[in-house]
């Protein structure tokens, strides 16, 4: 049912290396016929792969010698040189077949075939063929040795022991050696072989071999020794690409999730089976290059089983970074879909469903996959154990429940550190321990619907049974009889054997007249343990509730009887239900009497308490309010009680009065606290917030001068409402920017403006306006004294009827410009470049435009006095 995104070409990629040029090899043979005299003729062939980009020796220059060793003593029988047969073949990967491929990928190999024939005597154990060389490429990712690791390509010819009749041709791996494998991506690689004899083949990952030393043309050693490669954890010969990659034993197809980017030695062993008997083993050794690339794919698990509830979590297991959209369908006969990368989907019913994921990427690339979903909620693992001590077996019982299936598989692990076979597949196994300690017991359990879950618990294996007593110390009345039930099984005895019935059982009855310590002993198939129970005896009991009391109305109170009784029954004059515990909490709605009956077995006593309720004091600070900055306000608290206090006191007059005077400088929360000495003594508080408006800074502008009938724009700031007075000559006295027009009858006028905000807070300012009869002019004082006393420190022009100041400039007697400005109201402070200028005569020049557009120019001298 699975649909994978298949790569159209499957390959092995090999890393080029300087002087370490061979990327893989396969040594195989063909039976050519009977050579007479008990001899057979074989053609021996070595297929070598070289990366096209390698700078090492060419395959044409390769010197190949194969050692043929007898398996009976591992001694060298024949040293056989092989010669290059035919031209070098080149194969490469066409990356144009992968329109969605991301990354720089280059896969190209040269293949050389070296061959020769040999006549070998038929023998019992057969032969091992070996071709050693140095060295593999450097820095192979799954080896612990970085450099100078040798290679040894091996195959075997069976002898008459494993092949009594006939002869054998070795299998040959299919040449599919240009492929794409991307890091952390799912891949499938067909690494199957064909057998000329039609033998059955099975495949496994296996250890590759290294050579101890020497170059590729070194003669074979006199004795065969096979040295496994030094694999680096977590890699090994049986897991050369990690735990996420496997090989199909029947087809030789390698698939899984590729490891990180790098190069990895992979050796595949193929076993030949003839008539159900393994006759020989053949190998191919190659280096798989995992590349930094990406493509669109969807990866889902083969099956998702949800047995806890009906919500199934779906997530693409691909690491592809190029996916642009997702489409999930859930196979439940609804139109429900999702475009989210991860989905938690609630199925409405139990059953089997097929969920599908389709992903898309750039250029319309599509990947899809599906998974079988089994939804059978209500599967709950559980188990129990029964046992006494280490001397006897422990009985384990499965208590798992399955709502929609039948529990049918069990895998127990008994946590016995002394036994590697501490497991069972029975439903209710027995297991006997040999040591005492804590044991971690695990059960993996499944049902007929495919549900599977586990449960781990820790039990203690003791040297004696654990007595499960209901109590260790108890209290009874002298006229009572007490049962002491023990949950263990076995043979029991109780001492002392007085005032006791059924003293040889797990449930004796005792009726001591004074305090007695009973000793119980249990024996369970040789496991023995003892424990004690102390039964304290009272001749009678007494219960006391204490004096009547007063509480504040609506409060709760805990009743606290003083008694050694074990059972309590409560009632009240109001008829309220009360819990049958020793210390109940009650909330009387008025004056109420409470009654208690206390029992210790058949002994009994009673008592009563009256609880009177009184009202809380009353504290009402009033409503929140607002005042202007600098103002005061009287607070008006409403109280019922004997004591009053307001806080904080720093801005209050008479803080112990219900109606103090408050004068805060910023918004303040005032807390009114009221207590009472006659009724409820608990303090009651209320809070009043007094908001203080920010201070208003009114500004009517600088004093100025105008000509008769010259419009003057007044400008006030500081608030949201404005009121000017007098109204004489103003265009609108209720706005911030009225225009004043004064005639020649007025020589000066002082306008006052009141600036207020939305709360009614206000401030006042004024501006003096002089009316000159001489016409527009720029007046400059003849002298100034910049000594920092705040009087006559600035030299600035006084403009009359001037609407624009073009410039005001100050020069020293050498004509150096010391100051200039175009701003009305700005002046010179007698400083130039940070240096106070000396007392002297200076020249000014100024020019402006009057309100009619006429240019006014003035020039003269001024005196700086210090």
Short mmCIF file of C-alpha atoms in Angstrom, two decimals, residues 136 140 142-146 149-150 208-210 227-233 235:
data_model
loop_
_atom_site.label_atom_id
_atom_site.label_comp_id
_atom_site.label_asym_id
_atom_site.label_seq_id
_atom_site.Cartn_x
_atom_site.Cartn_y
_atom_site.Cartn_z
CA UNK A 136 41.07 3.45 0.55
CA UNK A 140 35.75 7.77 5.56
CA UNK A 142 32.06 5.35 9.36
CA UNK A 143 35.65 4.36 10.22
CA UNK A 144 37.60 5.21 13.35
CA UNK A 145 40.93 5.48 11.48
CA UNK A 146 41.15 8.55 9.26
CA UNK A 149 43.15 2.12 5.53
CA UNK A 150 43.71 -0.75 3.10
CA UNK A 208 34.57 -5.26 4.83
CA UNK A 209 38.26 -6.16 5.06
CA UNK A 210 41.42 -4.09 5.19
CA UNK A 227 41.35 -8.11 8.98
CA UNK A 228 37.93 -6.41 9.53
CA UNK A 229 37.75 -2.66 9.04
CA UNK A 230 37.92 -0.43 12.16
CA UNK A 231 34.32 0.83 12.26
CA UNK A 232 33.41 3.89 14.35
CA UNK A 233 30.34 3.71 16.61
CA UNK A 235 28.42 2.18 12.66
#
